[in-house]
CSV table of C-alpha atoms in Angstrom, one decimal:
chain,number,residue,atom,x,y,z
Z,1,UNK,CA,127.3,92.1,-24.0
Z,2,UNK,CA,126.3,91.6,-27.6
Z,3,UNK,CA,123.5,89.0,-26.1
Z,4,UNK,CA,122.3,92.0,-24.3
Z,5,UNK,CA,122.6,94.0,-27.1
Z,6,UNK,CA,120.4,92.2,-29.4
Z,7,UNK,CA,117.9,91.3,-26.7
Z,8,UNK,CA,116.9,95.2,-26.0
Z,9,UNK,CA,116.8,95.3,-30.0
Z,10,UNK,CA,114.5,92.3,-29.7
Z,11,UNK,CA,112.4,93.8,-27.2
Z,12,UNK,CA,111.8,97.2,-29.7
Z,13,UNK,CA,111.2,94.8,-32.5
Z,14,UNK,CA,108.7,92.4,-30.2
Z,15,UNK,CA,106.7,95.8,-29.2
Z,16,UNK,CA,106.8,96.7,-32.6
Z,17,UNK,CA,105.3,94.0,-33.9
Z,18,UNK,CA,103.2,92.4,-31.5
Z,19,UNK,CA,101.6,94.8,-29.6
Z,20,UNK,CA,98.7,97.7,-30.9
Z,21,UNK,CA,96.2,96.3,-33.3
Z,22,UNK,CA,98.2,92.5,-33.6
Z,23,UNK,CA,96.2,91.0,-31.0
Z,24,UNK,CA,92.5,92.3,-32.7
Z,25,UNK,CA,94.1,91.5,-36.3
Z,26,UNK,CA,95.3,88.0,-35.1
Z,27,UNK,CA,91.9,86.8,-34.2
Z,28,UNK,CA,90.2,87.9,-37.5
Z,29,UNK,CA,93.2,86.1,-39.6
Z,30,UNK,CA,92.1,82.9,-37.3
Z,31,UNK,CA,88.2,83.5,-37.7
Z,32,UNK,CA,88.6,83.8,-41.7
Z,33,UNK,CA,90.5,80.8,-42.0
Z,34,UNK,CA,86.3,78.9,-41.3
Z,35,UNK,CA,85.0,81.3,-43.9
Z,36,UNK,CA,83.1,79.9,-46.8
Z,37,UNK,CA,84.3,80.5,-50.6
Z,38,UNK,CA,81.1,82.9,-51.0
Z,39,UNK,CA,82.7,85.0,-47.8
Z,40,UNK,CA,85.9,84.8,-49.2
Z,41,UNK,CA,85.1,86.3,-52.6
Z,42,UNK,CA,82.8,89.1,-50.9
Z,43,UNK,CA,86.2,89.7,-48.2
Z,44,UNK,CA,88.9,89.4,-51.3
Z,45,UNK,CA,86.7,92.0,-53.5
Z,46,UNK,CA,86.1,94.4,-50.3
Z,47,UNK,CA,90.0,94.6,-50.0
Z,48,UNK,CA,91.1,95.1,-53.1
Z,49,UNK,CA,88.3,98.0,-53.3
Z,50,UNK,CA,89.9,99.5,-50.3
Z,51,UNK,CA,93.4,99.7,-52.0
Z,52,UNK,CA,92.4,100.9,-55.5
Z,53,UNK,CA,90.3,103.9,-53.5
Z,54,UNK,CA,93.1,104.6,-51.0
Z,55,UNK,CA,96.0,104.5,-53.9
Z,56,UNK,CA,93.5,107.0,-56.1
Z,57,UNK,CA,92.7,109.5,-53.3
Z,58,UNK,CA,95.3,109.2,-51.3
Z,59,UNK,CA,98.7,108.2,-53.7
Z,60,UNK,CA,99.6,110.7,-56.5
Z,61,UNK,CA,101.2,108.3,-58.7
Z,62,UNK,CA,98.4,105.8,-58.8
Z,63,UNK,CA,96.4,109.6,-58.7
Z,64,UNK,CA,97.9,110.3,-62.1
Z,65,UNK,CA,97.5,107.0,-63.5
Z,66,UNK,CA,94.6,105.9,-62.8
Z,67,UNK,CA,92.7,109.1,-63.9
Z,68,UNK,CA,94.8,108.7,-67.9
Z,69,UNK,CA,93.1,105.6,-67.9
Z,70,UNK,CA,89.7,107.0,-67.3
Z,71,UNK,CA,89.6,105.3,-63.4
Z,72,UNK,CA,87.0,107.5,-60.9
Z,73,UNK,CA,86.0,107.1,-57.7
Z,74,UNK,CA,83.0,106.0,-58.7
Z,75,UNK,CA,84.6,103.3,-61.3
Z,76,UNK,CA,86.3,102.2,-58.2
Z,77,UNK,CA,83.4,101.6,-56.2
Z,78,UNK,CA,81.9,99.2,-58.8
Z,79,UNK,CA,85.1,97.3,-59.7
Z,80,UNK,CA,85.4,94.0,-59.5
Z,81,UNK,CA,88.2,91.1,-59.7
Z,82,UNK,CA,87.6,90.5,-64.1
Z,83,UNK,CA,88.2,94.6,-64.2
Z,84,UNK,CA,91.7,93.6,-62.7
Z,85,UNK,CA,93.7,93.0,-66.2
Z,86,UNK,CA,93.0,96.3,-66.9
Z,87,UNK,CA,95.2,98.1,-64.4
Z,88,UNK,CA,98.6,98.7,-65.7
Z,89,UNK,CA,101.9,96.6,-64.3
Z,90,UNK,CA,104.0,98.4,-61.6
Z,91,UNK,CA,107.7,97.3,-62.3
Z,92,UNK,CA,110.5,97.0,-59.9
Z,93,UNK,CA,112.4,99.6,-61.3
Z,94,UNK,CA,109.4,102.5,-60.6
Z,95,UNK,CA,109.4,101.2,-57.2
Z,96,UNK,CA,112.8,101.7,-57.1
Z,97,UNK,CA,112.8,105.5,-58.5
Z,98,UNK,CA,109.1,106.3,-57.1
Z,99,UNK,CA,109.2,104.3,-54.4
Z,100,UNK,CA,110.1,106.7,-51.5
Z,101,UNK,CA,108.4,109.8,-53.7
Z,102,UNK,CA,105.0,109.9,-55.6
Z,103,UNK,CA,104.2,105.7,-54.4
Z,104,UNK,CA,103.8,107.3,-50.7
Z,105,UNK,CA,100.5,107.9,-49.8
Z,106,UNK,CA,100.2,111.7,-48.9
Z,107,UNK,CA,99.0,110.8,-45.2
Z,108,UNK,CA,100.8,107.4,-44.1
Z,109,UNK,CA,99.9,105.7,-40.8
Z,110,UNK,CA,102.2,106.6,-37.8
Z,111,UNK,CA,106.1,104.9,-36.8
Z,112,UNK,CA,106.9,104.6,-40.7
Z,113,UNK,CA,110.5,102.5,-41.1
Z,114,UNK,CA,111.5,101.5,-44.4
Z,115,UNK,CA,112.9,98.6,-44.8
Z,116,UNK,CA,114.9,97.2,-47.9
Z,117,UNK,CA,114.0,94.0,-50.1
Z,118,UNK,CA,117.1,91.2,-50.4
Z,119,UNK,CA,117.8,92.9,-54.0
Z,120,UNK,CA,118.0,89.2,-55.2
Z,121,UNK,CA,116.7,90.4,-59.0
Z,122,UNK,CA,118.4,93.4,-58.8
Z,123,UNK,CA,119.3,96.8,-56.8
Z,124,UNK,CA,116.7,96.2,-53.7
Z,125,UNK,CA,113.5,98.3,-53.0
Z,126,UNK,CA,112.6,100.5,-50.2
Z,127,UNK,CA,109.5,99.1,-48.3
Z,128,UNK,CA,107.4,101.7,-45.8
Z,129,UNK,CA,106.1,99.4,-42.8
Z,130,UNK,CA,103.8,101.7,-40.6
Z,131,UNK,CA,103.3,100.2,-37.1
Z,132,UNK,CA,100.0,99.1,-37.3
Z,133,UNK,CA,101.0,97.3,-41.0
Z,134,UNK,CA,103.7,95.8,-39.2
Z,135,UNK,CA,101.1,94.1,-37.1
Z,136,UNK,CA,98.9,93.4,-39.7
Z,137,UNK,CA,101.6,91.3,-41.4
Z,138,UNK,CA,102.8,89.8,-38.0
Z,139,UNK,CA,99.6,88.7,-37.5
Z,140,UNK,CA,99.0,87.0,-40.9
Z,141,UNK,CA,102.4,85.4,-40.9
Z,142,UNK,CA,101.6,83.6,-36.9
Z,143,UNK,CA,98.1,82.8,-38.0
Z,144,UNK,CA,99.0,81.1,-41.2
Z,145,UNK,CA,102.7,80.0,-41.4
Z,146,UNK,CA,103.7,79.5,-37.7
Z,147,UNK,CA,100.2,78.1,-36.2
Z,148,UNK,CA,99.2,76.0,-39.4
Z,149,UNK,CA,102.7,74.6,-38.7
Z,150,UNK,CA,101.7,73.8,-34.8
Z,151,UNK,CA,104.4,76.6,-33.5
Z,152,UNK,CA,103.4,79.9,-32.2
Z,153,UNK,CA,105.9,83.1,-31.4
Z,154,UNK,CA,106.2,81.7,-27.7
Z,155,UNK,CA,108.4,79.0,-28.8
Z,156,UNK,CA,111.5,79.0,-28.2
Z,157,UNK,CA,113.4,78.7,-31.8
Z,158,UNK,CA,116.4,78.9,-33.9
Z,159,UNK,CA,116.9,81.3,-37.1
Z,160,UNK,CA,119.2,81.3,-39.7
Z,161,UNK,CA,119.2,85.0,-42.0
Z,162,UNK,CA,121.0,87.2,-43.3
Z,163,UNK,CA,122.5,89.5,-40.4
Z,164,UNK,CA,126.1,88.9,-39.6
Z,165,UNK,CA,126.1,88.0,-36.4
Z,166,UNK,CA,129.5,86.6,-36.4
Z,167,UNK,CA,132.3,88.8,-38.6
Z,168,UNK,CA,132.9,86.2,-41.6
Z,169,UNK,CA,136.6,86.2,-40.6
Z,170,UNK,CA,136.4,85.2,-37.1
Z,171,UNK,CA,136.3,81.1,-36.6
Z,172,UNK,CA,135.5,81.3,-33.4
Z,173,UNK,CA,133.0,80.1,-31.7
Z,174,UNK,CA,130.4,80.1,-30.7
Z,175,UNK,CA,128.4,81.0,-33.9
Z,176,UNK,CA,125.0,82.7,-32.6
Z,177,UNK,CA,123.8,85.1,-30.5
Z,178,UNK,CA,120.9,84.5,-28.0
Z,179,UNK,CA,117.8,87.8,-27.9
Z,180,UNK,CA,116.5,86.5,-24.5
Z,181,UNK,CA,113.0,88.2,-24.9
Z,182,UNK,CA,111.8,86.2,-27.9
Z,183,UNK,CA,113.9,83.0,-26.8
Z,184,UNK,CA,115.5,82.8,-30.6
Z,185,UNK,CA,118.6,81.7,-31.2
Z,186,UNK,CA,120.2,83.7,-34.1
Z,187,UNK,CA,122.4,81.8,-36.0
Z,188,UNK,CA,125.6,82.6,-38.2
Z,189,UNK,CA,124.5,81.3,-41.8
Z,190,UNK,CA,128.4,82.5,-42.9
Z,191,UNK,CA,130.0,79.5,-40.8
Z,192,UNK,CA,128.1,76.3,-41.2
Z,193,UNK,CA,130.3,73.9,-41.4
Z,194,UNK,CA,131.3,70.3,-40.5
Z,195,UNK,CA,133.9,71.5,-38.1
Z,196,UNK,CA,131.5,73.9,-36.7
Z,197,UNK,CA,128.3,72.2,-36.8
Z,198,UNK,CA,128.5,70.8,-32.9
Z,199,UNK,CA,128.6,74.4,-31.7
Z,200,UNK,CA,124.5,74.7,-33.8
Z,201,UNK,CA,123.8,72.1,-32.1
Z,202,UNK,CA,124.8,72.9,-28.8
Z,203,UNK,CA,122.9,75.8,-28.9
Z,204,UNK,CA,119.9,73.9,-29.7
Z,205,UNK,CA,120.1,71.9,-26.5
Z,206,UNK,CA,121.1,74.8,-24.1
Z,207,UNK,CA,118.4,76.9,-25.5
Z,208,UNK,CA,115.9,74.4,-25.5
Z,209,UNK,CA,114.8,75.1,-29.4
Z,210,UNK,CA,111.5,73.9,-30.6
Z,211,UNK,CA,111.5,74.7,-34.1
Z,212,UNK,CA,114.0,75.7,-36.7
Z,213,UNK,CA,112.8,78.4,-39.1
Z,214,UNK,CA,115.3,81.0,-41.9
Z,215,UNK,CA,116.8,79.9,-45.1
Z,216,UNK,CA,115.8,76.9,-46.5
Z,217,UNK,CA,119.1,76.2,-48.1
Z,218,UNK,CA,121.3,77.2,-44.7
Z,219,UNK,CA,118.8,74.9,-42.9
Z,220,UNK,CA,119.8,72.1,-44.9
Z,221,UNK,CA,123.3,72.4,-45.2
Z,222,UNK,CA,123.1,72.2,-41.2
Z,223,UNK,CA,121.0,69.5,-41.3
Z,224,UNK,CA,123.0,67.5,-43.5
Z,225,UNK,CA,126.4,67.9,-41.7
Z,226,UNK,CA,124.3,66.7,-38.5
Z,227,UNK,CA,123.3,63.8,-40.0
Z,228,UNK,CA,126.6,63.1,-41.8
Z,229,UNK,CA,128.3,63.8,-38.4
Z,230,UNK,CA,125.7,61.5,-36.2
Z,231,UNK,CA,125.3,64.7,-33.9
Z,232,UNK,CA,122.3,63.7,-31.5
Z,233,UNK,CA,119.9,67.0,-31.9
Z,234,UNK,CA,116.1,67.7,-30.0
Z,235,UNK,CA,113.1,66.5,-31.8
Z,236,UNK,CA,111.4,69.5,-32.7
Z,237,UNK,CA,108.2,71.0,-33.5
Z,238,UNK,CA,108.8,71.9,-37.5
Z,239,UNK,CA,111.2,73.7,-39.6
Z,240,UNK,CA,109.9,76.7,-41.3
Z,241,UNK,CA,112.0,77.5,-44.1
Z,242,UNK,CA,111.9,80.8,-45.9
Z,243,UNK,CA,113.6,82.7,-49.3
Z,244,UNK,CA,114.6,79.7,-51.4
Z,245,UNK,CA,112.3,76.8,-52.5
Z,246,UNK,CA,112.3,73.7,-50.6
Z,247,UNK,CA,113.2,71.1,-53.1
Z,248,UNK,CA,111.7,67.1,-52.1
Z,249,UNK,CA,115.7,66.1,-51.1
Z,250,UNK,CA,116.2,69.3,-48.7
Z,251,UNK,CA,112.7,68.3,-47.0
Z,252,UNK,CA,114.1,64.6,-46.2
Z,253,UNK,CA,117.1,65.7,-45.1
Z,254,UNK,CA,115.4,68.3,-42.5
Z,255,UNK,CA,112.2,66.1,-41.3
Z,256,UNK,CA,115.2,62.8,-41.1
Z,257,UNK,CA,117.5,65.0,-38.8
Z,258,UNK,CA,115.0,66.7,-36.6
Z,259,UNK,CA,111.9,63.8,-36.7
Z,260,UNK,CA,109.0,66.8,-37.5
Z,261,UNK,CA,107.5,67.9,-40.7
Z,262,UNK,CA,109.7,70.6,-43.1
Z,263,UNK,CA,107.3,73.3,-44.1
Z,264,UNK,CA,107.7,75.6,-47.3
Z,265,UNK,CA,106.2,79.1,-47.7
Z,266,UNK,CA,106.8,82.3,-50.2
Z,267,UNK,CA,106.1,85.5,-49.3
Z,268,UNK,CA,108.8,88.9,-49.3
Z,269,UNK,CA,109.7,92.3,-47.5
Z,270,UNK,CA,107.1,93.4,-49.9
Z,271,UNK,CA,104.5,91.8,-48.1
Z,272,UNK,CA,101.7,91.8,-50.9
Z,273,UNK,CA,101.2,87.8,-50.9
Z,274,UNK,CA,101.7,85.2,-48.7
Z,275,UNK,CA,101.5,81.9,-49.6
Z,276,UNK,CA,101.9,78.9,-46.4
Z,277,UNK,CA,102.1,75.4,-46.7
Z,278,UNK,CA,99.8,73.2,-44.3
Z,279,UNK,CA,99.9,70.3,-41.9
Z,280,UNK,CA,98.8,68.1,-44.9
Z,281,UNK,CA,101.1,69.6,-47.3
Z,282,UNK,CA,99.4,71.7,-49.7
Z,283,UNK,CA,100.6,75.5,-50.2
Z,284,UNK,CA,97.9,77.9,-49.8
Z,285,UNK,CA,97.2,81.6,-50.8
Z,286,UNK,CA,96.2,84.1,-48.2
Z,287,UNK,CA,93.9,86.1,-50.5
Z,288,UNK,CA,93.6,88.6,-47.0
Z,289,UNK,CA,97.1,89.6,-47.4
Z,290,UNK,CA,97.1,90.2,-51.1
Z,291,UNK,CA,95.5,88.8,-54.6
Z,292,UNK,CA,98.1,87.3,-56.9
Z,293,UNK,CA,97.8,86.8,-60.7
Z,294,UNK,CA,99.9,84.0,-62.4
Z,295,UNK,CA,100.3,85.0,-66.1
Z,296,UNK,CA,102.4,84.3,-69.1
Z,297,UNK,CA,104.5,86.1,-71.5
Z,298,UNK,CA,101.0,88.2,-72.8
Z,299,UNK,CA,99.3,88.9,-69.5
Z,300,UNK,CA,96.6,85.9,-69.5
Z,301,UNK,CA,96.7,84.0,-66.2
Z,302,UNK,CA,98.3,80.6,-67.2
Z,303,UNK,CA,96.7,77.0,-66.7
Z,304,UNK,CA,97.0,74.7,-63.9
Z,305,UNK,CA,100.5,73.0,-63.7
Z,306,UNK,CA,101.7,75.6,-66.1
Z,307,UNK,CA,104.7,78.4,-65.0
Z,308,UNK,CA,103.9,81.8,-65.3
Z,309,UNK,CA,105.2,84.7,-63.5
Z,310,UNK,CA,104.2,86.0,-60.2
Z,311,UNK,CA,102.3,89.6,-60.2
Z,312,UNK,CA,100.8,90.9,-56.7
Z,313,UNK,CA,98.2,92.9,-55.2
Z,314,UNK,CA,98.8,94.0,-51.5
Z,315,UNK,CA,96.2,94.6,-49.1
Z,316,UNK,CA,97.8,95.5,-46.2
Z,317,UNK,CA,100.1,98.4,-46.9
Z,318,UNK,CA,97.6,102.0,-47.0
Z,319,UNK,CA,100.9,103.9,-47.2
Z,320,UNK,CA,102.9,102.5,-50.3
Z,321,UNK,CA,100.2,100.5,-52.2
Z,322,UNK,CA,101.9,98.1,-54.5
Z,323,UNK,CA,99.0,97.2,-57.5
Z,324,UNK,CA,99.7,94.5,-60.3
Z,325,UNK,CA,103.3,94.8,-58.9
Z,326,UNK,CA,106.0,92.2,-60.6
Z,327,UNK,CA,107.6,90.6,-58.1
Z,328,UNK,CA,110.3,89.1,-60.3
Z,329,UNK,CA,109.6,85.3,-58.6
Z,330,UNK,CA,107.6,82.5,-61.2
């Protein structure tokens, strides 16, 4: 019953996501991908026009701000990416307070669901996905984090987050649920375990998964007791990890146990970057999804191989822009 149950949840989220103006935004993600850096620059620019004129006509907060800076329409029109470091920071804690107030957009784009960040920094935001910006996102995130790592949503896979599909107290397996429509296997990540680690992997076999994707850190721990165990497990496509970096030792561990490349990505229920890792191992930025700045402690963006912290420009999101927004990630 609960199978059931989180398959006719699967089919609303599948519709949500994958249908309306996916298919038409999926190809253009794939097209871009052969653009040259010229079309890139013209592309990057064009977006982040399109935000900084929504957000002014269309957001009163930006509204208000931008105008006590002296920032018009016709300002707007002629920016360009150096004029950047002049826009004020938006911090987490105005997202927080303005967030579902004067950061909405005064006309927002129809089936608006908020949904809330992990609250990993602090108490979590409140995110407005329309529909359609649903799809955008669904379609940047197949076209550049599941196709660059040779998967594609058809696949059948297995996911470790953060809903409790088991109740932490119960020890009984077996520890996932099965949504039949998008053949994903949702794991417990409360009860991996030695004991319990045959019952992940007998899911794997019965369900015939082809790529592992979720936490990077859950994903290990899994892996490890599999290889510590001996457990015999399908050779799979890739393992997509997700929310925590995936240090050199966690990567072994996973492409060891499963015989298929481990690939690491950052991105957030935010959705104003997205950064993907490649078949040849390098971590790219999609500058269609969002510009993001690197800077040190007095705004300058920092040097190659140097830390800095992560600030981001979404391009997808007309409803609640996010501009210059601090992540809280380095």
């Amino acid at each position: 019953m609960q199978n059931i149950g989180i398959t006719l949840y699967g089919l609303k989220w599948h519709i949500r996501r994958f249908y309306g103006i996916y298919p038409a935004e999926y190809e253009k993600f794939v097209l871009r991908e052969k653009c040259s850096k010229e079309a890139w620059e013209i592309e990057k620019i064009t977006r982040l026009k399109a935000i900084l004129i929504q957000a002014y006509e269309h957001v009163p907060y930006y509204h208000q701000l931008f105008t006590s800076i002296h920032l018009n329409i016709e300002k707007l029109h002629n920016f360009t990416i150096n004029d950047l470091a002049k826009l004020p920071f938006l911090d987490k804690n105005t997202l927080r307070t303005q967030g579902v107030k004067s950061l909405l957009a005064t006309k927002t784009e129809s089936g608006g669901e908020f949904y809330s960040s992990s609250g990993s920094s602090g108490t979590p935001t409140q995110i407005l996905f329309s529909k359609s910006m649903h799809q955008r996102y669904s379609a940047a995130h197949e076209a550049r984090c599941r196709n660059w790592a040779g998967v594609t949503r058809w696949d059948a896979r297995g996911m470790i987050g953060g809903r409790r599909v088991v109740p932490t107290g119960n020890a009984k397996a077996p520890f996932y649920r099965y949504n039949f429509i998008e053949k994903q296997v949702y794991y417990s990540a409360y009860h991996i375990s030695a004991a319990n680690a045959s019952d992940y992997v007998e899911a794997m076999w019965k369900y015939k998964i082809e790529y592992m994707t979720g936490y990077a850190v859950s994903n290990y721990l899994l892996a490890l007791h599999i290889k510590q165990l001996g457990l015999k497990v399908p050779k799979l496509k890739a393992v997509i990890t997700s929310s925590e970096k995936l240090s050199p030792e966690m990567r072994s561990v996973l492409e060891g146990v499963y015989q298929c490349k481990a690939y690491d990505g950052w991105s957030g229920v935010e959705a104003c970057g997205m950064v993907t890792e490649c078949e040849y191992g390098t971590l790219h930025i999609s500058e269609d999804v969002g510009l993001i700045e690197i800077l040190d402690e007095e705004g300058n963006e920092v040097g190659d191989g140097e830390s800095g912290e992560v600030v981001c420009t979404g391009f997808l999101n007309f409803d609640q822009p996010l501009i210059r927004y601090r992540i809280g990630d380095r």
